[in-house]
């Protein structure tokens, strides 16, 4: 049985540097968010808790699963769109 990291390695991702398809609306809200559940629920590890208590988002490698916009149910602090055509995740190689 392959590990998740091995499976993810089989995907490819085309970064849209000018237009991230997911953005945190208000960083202050994330800093006050009690559970910061996005940092543990994203299967691609796009959200990370920083040492100062803030949350960083890097959409490289996003699987477009939609979990983060559902899991941020209390604050609704995630602006989520599909990537533009030609960008984003490409399933799967290997
Ligand atoms: S769950 Fe929402 S409000 Fe909380 S840290 Fe994540 S994106 Fe921010
Ligand atoms: S859509 Fe899924 S993979 Fe992409 S950032 Fe949100 S939780 Fe992570």
Coordinates of C-alpha atoms and ligand atoms in Angstrom, one line a residue:
X1 CA 0.0 0.0 0.0
X2 CA 1.4 3.4 -1.0
X3 CA 1.7 6.2 1.5
X4 CA -0.1 9.4 0.7
X5 CA 3.1 11.2 0.0
X6 CA 4.0 8.7 -2.6
X7 CA 0.6 9.1 -4.2
X8 CA 0.8 12.9 -4.2
X9 CA 4.2 12.6 -5.9
X10 CA 2.4 11.1 -8.9
X11 CA 0.5 14.3 -9.5
X12 CA 1.7 17.4 -11.2
X13 CA 0.8 21.0 -10.5
X14 CA 0.9 24.1 -12.7
X15 CA 1.2 27.2 -10.5
X16 CA -0.7 30.3 -11.5
X17 CA 1.6 32.8 -9.8
X18 CA -0.4 35.8 -10.7
X19 CA -3.7 34.6 -9.4
X20 CA -3.9 32.1 -6.5
X21 CA -7.3 30.4 -6.6
X22 CA -7.6 30.3 -2.9
X23 CA -7.0 33.2 -0.5
X24 CA -7.4 33.9 3.1
X25 CA -9.8 36.8 3.4
X26 CA -8.6 38.3 6.7
X27 CA -5.3 37.2 8.3
X28 CA -6.4 38.7 11.6
X29 CA -9.3 36.3 11.8
X30 CA -7.0 33.3 11.3
X31 CA -4.7 34.5 14.1
X32 CA -7.7 34.5 16.4
X33 CA -9.2 31.3 15.1
X34 CA -9.4 28.8 18.0
X35 CA -8.7 25.5 16.2
X36 CA -7.1 26.6 13.0
X37 CA -8.5 23.4 11.6
X38 CA -7.3 24.1 8.0
X39 CA -3.8 23.5 9.2
X40 CA -4.6 19.9 9.9
X41 CA -7.3 19.1 7.4
X42 CA -5.8 20.0 4.1
X43 CA -4.5 16.8 2.5
X44 CA -1.8 18.7 0.6
X45 CA -0.6 20.6 3.6
X46 CA -1.2 24.0 2.0
X47 CA -2.0 25.7 5.3
X48 CA 0.6 26.0 8.0
X49 CA 0.6 27.5 11.5
X50 CA 3.4 29.9 11.9
X51 CA 5.4 30.5 15.1
X52 CA 3.7 33.8 15.7
X53 CA 0.3 32.2 15.6
X54 CA -0.7 33.3 12.1
X55 CA -1.7 31.0 9.3
X56 CA 0.2 30.9 6.0
X57 CA -1.4 29.5 2.8
X58 CA 0.5 28.3 -0.2
X59 CA -1.7 26.9 -2.9
X60 CA 1.0 25.0 -4.7
X61 CA 0.0 21.4 -4.7
X62 CA -3.6 22.1 -3.9
X63 CA -5.8 19.1 -4.8
X64 CA -8.9 21.2 -5.4
X65 CA -10.8 19.0 -2.9
X66 CA -12.7 21.9 -1.3
X67 CA -12.1 20.8 2.2
X68 CA -10.8 24.1 3.4
X69 CA -13.8 26.1 2.4
X70 CA -16.1 23.7 4.2
X71 CA -13.9 23.3 7.3
X72 CA -13.7 27.1 7.8
X73 CA -17.4 27.0 8.8
X74 CA -17.3 29.3 11.8
X75 CA -15.5 32.3 10.2
X76 CA -16.0 31.7 6.5
X77 CA -12.6 33.2 5.9
X78 CA -11.6 31.3 2.8
X79 CA -12.2 32.8 -0.7
X80 CA -12.2 29.8 -3.0
X81 CA -12.3 29.6 -6.8
X82 CA -11.4 27.0 -9.3
X83 CA -8.0 27.7 -10.9
X84 CA -8.0 29.3 -14.4
X85 CA -8.0 26.9 -17.3
X86 CA -4.6 25.2 -17.8
X87 CA -3.5 25.8 -14.2
X88 CA -3.8 23.7 -11.1
X89 CA -3.6 20.0 -10.4
X90 CA -3.0 17.5 -13.1
X91 CA -4.0 13.9 -12.1
X92 CA -2.0 11.6 -12.4
X93 CA 1.3 10.5 -13.7
X94 CA 3.0 7.2 -12.8
Ligands
LIG1 S1 -10.1 27.6 9.7 FE1 -10.5 29.5 8.6 S2 -10.4 31.2 10.0 FE2 -9.5 29.4 11.0 S3 -7.3 29.5 10.5 FE3 -8.2 28.3 8.9 S4 -8.7 29.7 7.2 FE4 -8.4 30.9 9.1
LIG2 S1 -8.9 22.7 -1.7 FE1 -8.2 20.9 -0.5 S2 -6.1 20.6 -1.1 FE2 -6.7 22.7 -1.8 S3 -6.0 24.0 -0.1 FE3 -8.2 23.5 0.3 S4 -8.1 21.6 1.6 FE4 -6.0 21.9 0.7

